[in-house]
Tab-separated table of C-alpha atoms and ligand atoms in Angstrom:
chain	number	residue	atom	x	y	z
A	68	MET	CA	81.332	119.905	93.902
A	69	ILE	CA	84.636	121.513	92.897
A	70	LYS	CA	85.844	124.020	95.501
A	71	ILE	CA	88.092	126.854	94.375
A	72	LYS	CA	90.300	128.999	96.555
A	73	TYR	CA	92.463	131.868	95.407
A	74	TYR	CA	95.900	132.651	96.836
A	75	GLU	CA	95.669	129.702	99.167
A	76	PRO	CA	98.512	129.534	101.732
A	77	MET	CA	100.346	126.264	101.193
A	78	ASP	CA	101.564	126.050	104.779
A	79	LYS	CA	98.041	124.741	105.494
A	80	HIS	CA	98.470	121.876	103.029
A	81	THR	CA	102.080	120.750	103.418
A	82	SER	CA	103.693	118.944	106.328
A	83	PHE	CA	106.607	121.418	106.530
A	84	LYS	CA	103.952	124.012	107.497
A	85	CYS	CA	105.569	126.844	105.559
A	86	GLY	CA	105.850	128.277	102.060
A	87	GLY	CA	103.961	130.676	99.826
A	88	TYR	CA	100.561	130.773	98.161
A	89	ALA	CA	99.063	128.785	95.311
A	90	LYS	CA	97.360	131.193	92.923
A	91	PHE	CA	94.496	128.732	92.370
A	92	PHE	CA	93.667	125.822	94.661
A	93	TYR	CA	91.024	123.307	93.569
A	94	GLU	CA	89.554	120.518	95.636
A	95	ILE	CA	87.909	117.750	93.634
A	96	ASP	CA	85.576	114.980	94.774
A	97	ASP	CA	85.402	112.609	91.828
A	98	ILE	CA	87.047	111.581	88.591
A	99	GLU	CA	84.785	113.731	86.390
A	100	GLU	CA	85.756	116.862	88.329
A	101	PHE	CA	89.411	115.834	88.255
A	102	ILE	CA	89.444	115.476	84.465
A	103	GLU	CA	87.337	118.608	83.954
A	104	ILE	CA	89.836	120.770	85.860
A	105	VAL	CA	92.865	119.239	84.193
A	106	ASP	CA	91.374	119.772	80.720
A	107	LYS	CA	90.448	123.356	81.569
A	108	CYS	CA	93.964	124.110	82.840
A	109	LYS	CA	95.581	122.551	79.762
A	110	LYS	CA	93.355	124.641	77.512
A	111	LEU	CA	94.309	127.806	79.391
A	112	LYS	CA	97.965	126.694	79.476
A	113	GLN	CA	98.007	126.889	83.266
A	114	LYS	CA	100.698	125.078	85.213
A	115	ILE	CA	99.241	122.192	87.241
A	116	PHE	CA	100.503	120.570	90.424
A	117	ILE	CA	98.660	117.574	91.862
A	118	LEU	CA	98.821	117.607	95.639
A	119	GLY	CA	98.078	114.606	97.808
A	120	ASN	CA	98.706	115.107	101.486
A	121	GLY	CA	101.681	117.431	100.927
A	122	THR	CA	104.010	115.290	103.054
A	123	ASN	CA	106.802	115.212	100.520
A	124	THR	CA	106.314	118.691	99.114
A	125	LEU	CA	107.782	122.088	99.942
A	126	CYS	CA	106.163	125.169	98.385
A	127	VAL	CA	108.714	127.928	97.767
A	128	ASP	CA	108.109	131.269	99.507
A	129	LYS	CA	107.292	133.150	96.333
A	130	GLY	CA	104.405	130.729	95.832
A	131	PHE	CA	103.089	128.869	92.806
A	132	ASP	CA	101.699	130.851	89.931
A	133	GLY	CA	99.449	128.058	88.730
A	134	VAL	CA	96.786	125.567	89.772
A	135	VAL	CA	97.142	123.147	92.647
A	136	ILE	CA	94.635	120.300	92.485
A	137	SER	CA	94.150	118.663	95.857
A	138	THR	CA	93.063	115.017	95.756
A	139	GLN	CA	92.284	114.759	99.458
A	140	ASN	CA	88.512	114.437	99.015
A	141	TYR	CA	88.922	111.957	96.178
A	142	ASN	CA	89.642	108.976	98.356
A	143	LYS	CA	87.344	105.958	97.906
A	144	ILE	CA	88.696	102.455	98.351
A	145	ASN	CA	87.158	99.242	96.937
A	146	LEU	CA	88.341	95.833	97.937
A	147	GLU	CA	87.720	92.371	96.505
A	148	LYS	CA	88.945	89.154	98.036
A	149	SER	CA	89.279	85.815	96.326
A	150	GLY	CA	91.125	83.071	98.195
A	151	ASN	CA	94.507	84.464	99.210
A	152	ILE	CA	94.384	87.275	96.669
A	153	THR	CA	93.086	90.692	97.712
A	154	ARG	CA	92.676	93.323	95.007
A	155	ILE	CA	92.212	96.911	96.116
A	156	GLN	CA	91.267	99.826	93.915
A	157	LEU	CA	92.008	103.235	95.401
A	158	GLU	CA	91.201	106.723	94.212
A	159	SER	CA	94.487	108.614	94.249
A	160	GLY	CA	93.661	110.752	97.303
A	161	ALA	CA	93.054	107.752	99.601
A	162	SER	CA	95.506	107.900	102.471
A	163	LEU	CA	97.832	105.094	103.468
A	164	PHE	CA	96.331	105.404	106.966
A	165	LYS	CA	92.836	104.694	105.611
A	166	LEU	CA	94.184	101.769	103.585
A	167	ASN	CA	95.994	100.332	106.594
A	168	LYS	CA	92.901	100.677	108.770
A	169	LEU	CA	90.861	98.731	106.230
A	170	LEU	CA	93.487	95.978	105.994
A	171	ARG	CA	93.671	95.802	109.786
A	172	ASP	CA	89.876	95.498	110.046
A	173	ILE	CA	89.798	92.521	107.681
A	174	GLY	CA	93.113	90.980	108.767
A	175	ILE	CA	95.109	91.188	105.527
A	176	GLU	CA	98.845	91.424	106.049
A	177	GLY	CA	101.556	92.718	103.725
A	178	LEU	CA	101.412	96.503	103.895
A	179	GLU	CA	102.091	97.049	107.592
A	180	TRP	CA	105.503	98.571	106.811
A	181	SER	CA	103.654	101.532	105.241
A	182	TYR	CA	101.721	102.294	108.418
A	183	GLY	CA	102.906	105.724	109.518
A	184	ILE	CA	103.811	107.083	106.058
A	185	PRO	CA	101.502	110.097	106.118
A	186	GLY	CA	100.771	110.356	102.378
A	187	THR	CA	98.086	109.423	99.863
A	188	ILE	CA	98.321	106.434	97.531
A	189	GLY	CA	98.774	108.858	94.576
A	190	GLY	CA	101.753	110.486	96.287
A	191	ALA	CA	103.087	107.099	97.378
A	192	VAL	CA	102.971	105.675	93.839
A	193	PHE	CA	104.350	108.869	92.274
A	194	MET	CA	107.312	108.741	94.699
A	195	ASN	CA	107.445	104.929	94.944
A	196	ALA	CA	107.296	105.352	98.710
A	197	GLY	CA	108.897	102.663	100.781
A	198	ALA	CA	110.288	101.726	104.155
A	199	TYR	CA	111.951	98.877	105.997
A	200	GLY	CA	113.007	97.074	102.814
A	201	GLN	CA	109.611	97.312	101.076
A	202	GLU	CA	108.212	99.715	98.494
A	203	ILE	CA	104.692	100.369	97.244
A	204	TYR	CA	105.456	99.006	93.770
A	205	ASN	CA	105.847	95.534	95.334
A	206	PHE	CA	102.040	95.663	95.637
A	207	VAL	CA	100.970	97.734	92.623
A	208	GLU	CA	99.142	95.810	89.906
A	209	TYR	CA	98.243	98.788	87.705
A	210	VAL	CA	97.929	102.558	87.730
A	211	VAL	CA	95.189	104.487	85.926
A	212	VAL	CA	96.620	107.756	84.635
A	213	TYR	CA	95.341	110.734	82.717
A	214	SER	CA	97.765	111.933	80.112
A	215	ARG	CA	97.346	113.970	76.899
A	216	GLY	CA	93.587	113.985	77.258
A	217	LYS	CA	93.284	110.207	77.637
A	218	THR	CA	92.689	107.817	80.513
A	219	LYS	CA	95.051	104.832	80.435
A	220	LYS	CA	95.397	101.764	82.615
A	221	ILE	CA	99.093	100.911	82.792
A	222	TYR	CA	100.186	97.607	84.273
A	223	LYS	CA	103.224	97.622	86.532
A	224	GLU	CA	105.252	95.615	83.987
A	225	ASN	CA	105.072	98.613	81.650
A	226	ILE	CA	106.178	101.238	84.185
A	227	LYS	CA	109.857	102.104	84.645
A	228	TYR	CA	109.816	102.740	88.369
A	229	SER	CA	112.925	102.812	90.532
A	230	TYR	CA	113.987	103.770	94.042
A	231	ARG	CA	111.706	106.654	95.208
A	232	ASN	CA	110.638	107.245	91.622
A	233	GLY	CA	107.270	105.964	90.456
A	234	GLY	CA	108.193	106.388	86.784
A	235	LEU	CA	105.058	108.459	86.069
A	236	LYS	CA	106.577	111.907	85.523
A	237	ASP	CA	104.102	114.348	83.899
A	238	LYS	CA	101.246	111.874	84.374
A	239	ILE	CA	98.238	112.376	86.578
A	240	ILE	CA	97.403	109.388	88.732
A	241	LEU	CA	93.655	108.882	88.867
A	242	SER	CA	93.564	105.562	90.662
A	243	VAL	CA	95.767	102.689	91.701
A	244	GLY	CA	95.176	98.928	91.757
A	245	LEU	CA	97.011	96.978	94.433
A	246	LYS	CA	97.275	93.201	94.667
A	247	ILE	CA	98.152	91.497	97.918
A	248	ASN	CA	98.796	87.790	98.137
A	249	SER	CA	98.374	86.816	101.775
A	250	LYS	CA	96.235	84.843	104.169
A	251	TYR	CA	94.038	86.110	106.964
A	252	SER	CA	96.213	87.142	109.889
A	253	VAL	CA	95.426	88.155	113.445
A	254	SER	CA	98.738	90.044	113.728
A	255	VAL	CA	98.099	92.984	111.384
A	256	LYS	CA	97.419	95.485	114.159
A	257	GLU	CA	100.407	94.274	116.152
A	258	ASN	CA	102.673	94.531	113.082
A	259	GLN	CA	101.411	98.033	112.295
A	260	LEU	CA	102.125	99.157	115.848
A	261	PHE	CA	105.588	97.592	115.625
A	262	TYR	CA	106.430	99.759	112.603
A	263	MET	CA	104.834	102.835	114.153
A	264	GLN	CA	106.963	102.354	117.281
A	265	LYS	CA	110.081	102.164	115.105
A	266	ARG	CA	109.100	105.494	113.529
A	267	ILE	CA	108.370	107.132	116.852
A	268	ALA	CA	111.743	105.971	118.176
A	269	SER	CA	113.780	107.211	115.208
A	270	GLN	CA	111.951	110.161	113.605
A	271	PRO	CA	111.347	113.734	114.825
A	272	LEU	CA	107.559	113.450	114.657
A	273	ASN	CA	107.049	116.313	117.127
A	274	LEU	CA	108.174	118.938	114.581
A	275	PRO	CA	106.944	119.706	111.040
A	276	ASN	CA	109.014	117.871	108.406
A	277	ALA	CA	108.613	116.050	105.093
A	278	GLY	CA	110.361	112.772	105.807
A	279	SER	CA	113.777	111.945	104.359
A	280	VAL	CA	115.192	114.921	102.527
A	281	PHE	CA	117.574	112.983	100.277
A	282	LYS	CA	117.318	109.736	98.323
A	283	ARG	CA	119.359	106.833	99.519
A	284	SER	CA	120.891	104.119	97.375
A	285	ALA	CA	122.680	100.823	97.971
A	286	ASP	CA	125.919	102.598	98.885
A	287	ILE	CA	124.704	106.098	99.865
A	288	ILE	CA	122.858	106.455	103.148
A	289	PRO	CA	122.374	110.224	103.501
A	290	ALA	CA	121.451	110.193	107.192
A	291	GLN	CA	124.665	108.311	108.039
A	292	ILE	CA	126.807	110.615	105.893
A	293	ILE	CA	125.264	113.759	107.408
A	294	ASP	CA	125.658	112.374	110.916
A	295	ASN	CA	129.295	111.324	110.316
A	296	LEU	CA	130.109	114.830	109.089
A	297	GLY	CA	128.809	116.185	112.401
A	298	LEU	CA	126.016	118.172	110.779
A	299	LYS	CA	123.181	117.138	113.115
A	300	GLY	CA	121.680	120.199	114.754
A	301	VAL	CA	122.918	122.695	112.097
A	302	ILE	CA	120.447	125.572	111.845
A	303	ILE	CA	119.669	128.029	109.042
A	304	GLY	CA	116.970	130.503	110.038
A	305	GLY	CA	114.120	128.410	111.447
A	306	ALA	CA	115.218	125.186	109.710
A	307	LYS	CA	117.308	122.596	111.488
A	308	ILE	CA	118.915	119.242	110.702
A	309	SER	CA	117.137	116.975	113.141
A	310	GLU	CA	119.192	115.825	116.129
A	311	LYS	CA	117.098	112.644	116.207
A	312	HIS	CA	117.451	111.667	112.518
A	313	ALA	CA	120.104	113.361	110.389
A	314	GLY	CA	118.169	112.561	107.201
A	315	PHE	CA	115.334	114.857	108.281
A	316	ILE	CA	115.130	118.644	108.248
A	317	VAL	CA	112.613	120.031	110.704
A	318	ASN	CA	110.771	123.308	110.817
A	319	ASN	CA	112.180	124.153	114.188
A	320	ASN	CA	111.098	127.736	114.626
A	321	ASN	CA	108.849	129.368	112.018
A	322	ALA	CA	111.134	128.379	109.150
A	323	THR	CA	110.548	129.843	105.742
A	324	ALA	CA	110.745	127.576	102.707
A	325	THR	CA	113.894	129.521	101.776
A	326	ASP	CA	115.517	128.520	105.099
A	327	ILE	CA	114.788	124.879	104.284
A	328	VAL	CA	116.053	125.139	100.702
A	329	ARG	CA	119.233	126.885	101.915
A	330	LEU	CA	119.818	124.144	104.482
A	331	ILE	CA	119.312	121.452	101.808
A	332	GLU	CA	121.843	123.212	99.557
A	333	TYR	CA	124.263	123.665	102.452
A	334	ILE	CA	124.199	119.913	103.189
A	335	GLN	CA	124.673	119.088	99.498
A	336	LYS	CA	127.642	121.489	99.293
A	337	VAL	CA	129.403	120.170	102.419
A	338	VAL	CA	128.858	116.513	101.454
A	339	TYR	CA	130.169	117.162	97.945
A	340	GLU	CA	133.189	119.146	99.121
A	341	LYS	CA	134.160	116.628	101.797
A	342	LEU	CA	133.282	113.346	100.079
A	343	GLY	CA	132.624	114.066	96.404
A	344	ILE	CA	129.100	112.619	96.794
A	345	LYS	CA	126.125	114.360	95.174
A	346	LEU	CA	123.079	113.910	97.397
A	347	GLU	CA	119.862	113.883	95.386
A	348	ARG	CA	116.852	115.659	96.871
A	349	GLU	CA	113.815	113.441	97.489
A	350	ILE	CA	111.506	116.253	98.600
A	351	VAL	CA	109.531	117.844	95.751
A	352	LEU	CA	109.631	121.629	95.328
A	353	LEU	CA	106.371	123.307	94.375
A	354	GLU	CA	107.604	126.352	92.465
B	145	FAD	C1	106.965	112.015	109.200
B	145	FAD	C2	107.124	111.540	107.772
B	145	FAD	C3	107.548	110.252	107.524
B	145	FAD	C4	107.714	109.801	106.212
B	145	FAD	N1	108.150	108.530	106.006
B	145	FAD	C5	108.307	108.082	104.750
B	145	FAD	C6	108.763	106.754	104.500
B	145	FAD	O1	108.990	105.967	105.399
B	145	FAD	N2	108.923	106.369	103.207
B	145	FAD	C7	108.662	107.200	102.161
B	145	FAD	O2	108.829	106.790	101.008
B	145	FAD	N3	108.221	108.466	102.366
B	145	FAD	C8	108.038	108.925	103.614
B	145	FAD	N4	107.594	110.207	103.838
B	145	FAD	C9	107.348	111.101	102.683
B	145	FAD	C10	105.894	111.071	102.158
B	145	FAD	O3	104.988	110.831	103.209
B	145	FAD	C11	105.690	110.008	101.076
B	145	FAD	O4	106.538	110.214	99.960
B	145	FAD	C12	104.235	110.009	100.595
B	145	FAD	O5	104.008	108.889	99.815
B	145	FAD	C13	103.886	111.277	99.820
B	145	FAD	O6	102.471	111.292	99.646
B	145	FAD	P1	101.671	112.664	99.600
B	145	FAD	O7	100.266	112.348	99.249
B	145	FAD	O8	101.868	113.430	100.847
B	145	FAD	O9	102.419	113.356	98.385
B	145	FAD	P2	102.570	114.907	98.082
B	145	FAD	O10	103.631	115.494	98.954
B	145	FAD	O11	101.260	115.566	98.069
B	145	FAD	O12	103.139	114.827	96.584
B	145	FAD	C14	104.411	114.238	96.344
B	145	FAD	C15	104.615	114.166	94.823
B	145	FAD	O13	103.645	113.280	94.270
B	145	FAD	C16	102.894	113.957	93.274
B	145	FAD	N5	101.501	113.465	93.338
B	145	FAD	C17	100.708	113.325	94.424
B	145	FAD	N6	99.510	112.818	94.060
B	145	FAD	C18	99.547	112.664	92.723
B	145	FAD	C19	98.621	112.211	91.741
B	145	FAD	N7	97.387	111.810	92.061
B	145	FAD	N8	98.997	112.198	90.442
B	145	FAD	C20	100.248	112.607	90.086
B	145	FAD	N9	101.162	113.050	90.960
B	145	FAD	C21	100.826	113.079	92.254
B	145	FAD	C22	102.971	115.438	93.622
B	145	FAD	O14	102.725	116.247	92.492
B	145	FAD	C23	104.415	115.508	94.111
B	145	FAD	O15	105.287	115.562	93.019
B	145	FAD	C24	107.429	110.675	105.134
B	145	FAD	C25	106.966	111.967	105.400
B	145	FAD	C26	106.812	112.404	106.707
B	145	FAD	C27	106.314	113.796	106.965
C-alpha cells in the first residue's frame, strides 16, 4: 500500500544525513502504485523526484516543494540462468547489496566491483555507476522506463549513456534487465571482499558522504587535483574535504546542505582559478 508522509526530513533518506524537507514523500511497493503516483503528480503538475537509496543525492536546506517517490520497497529480483548466460530482472529499488548477495549465493561472477556501492539499481543505472574500470552499463541489457504516460522497454543499444550518465534524463526507471556472461565461480565472495577492502582502505566510510563529489574523465581526476592543490581537510561549517580521499566531502560535524554546496563551489572556484579546469558535480541536488 502507498505510504504518504508530509514534510518528511530528507536527512533520514540521504547518505549525507542533512538537508531540508520533502513536501510530499511517497513510498511505493509495486509498479501499479508507482505509475499511479506518477500519473497523479503529472496531472496536478507537481514536481517529482525519484529517490533510490539517496547515496548520490543532497537535498538543499530549503527543502523540495514537490513529491519524492521512494523506490526502496520496490525491490524484487528475478534471475534466470541458461548455460553461461544469467539474465536478471530487477525492480528499480533493488539494492546493489541485495544483487551482490544473490550472485554470491549462486556463484555468478562479473559484478563484484559493484559490491560496496550503496545505491539501488535504479540510481546506479540513472548515474551509470561504476568503479575499478567497470560500469553498470557493461551489464545492462535493457531498461524499462515510464515516460509521457507510457511504459517502454529500451535496449542498451538505443540509450546514449556515458561516464556517470545513464542517458535517461527525465525518464522514470521502472525496472532493469542485466545480462551476465560468466561461468560458475567459487571466488565471488572472495572477490567481493577484495573490492570492499579497497573501499575501506581508501574511502571515509566512518562519516556521512555521497561518494565522489565530482565526475572524473580520462584526463581529469578530481581527487588528485584537489589533493595536489593542498585542499584536503578544508572545512566550511560542518562540511569537510576528506583527509582520506580528496574526492569526497564528508559531513564532519552537523553540516547543513548549504555548507556542503558552499564547499563544492569553493573547490570548483579554486580549481578553475588555479588550473582553468571546470570540475563537474556528480552529486545530484534535490531542490
Ligand atoms: C560511500 C559511498 C561510495 C560510493 N561509491 C561509488 C562508486 O564506487 N561508484 C559510483 O558510481 N557511485 C558511488 N557512490 C554514489 C552512489 O552510491 C551511486 O551513484 C548509486 O548508484 C546511487 O544510487 P541511489 O539509489 O542511492 O541513487 P539516489 O541518490 O537515490 O539517486 C541518484 C539519482 O538517480 C535518480 N534515480 C534513482 N532511482 C531512479 C529511478 N528509479 N528512476 C529514475 N531516476 C532515478 C535520482 O532521481 C537521482 O537523480 C558512492 C556513494 C557512497 C555514499
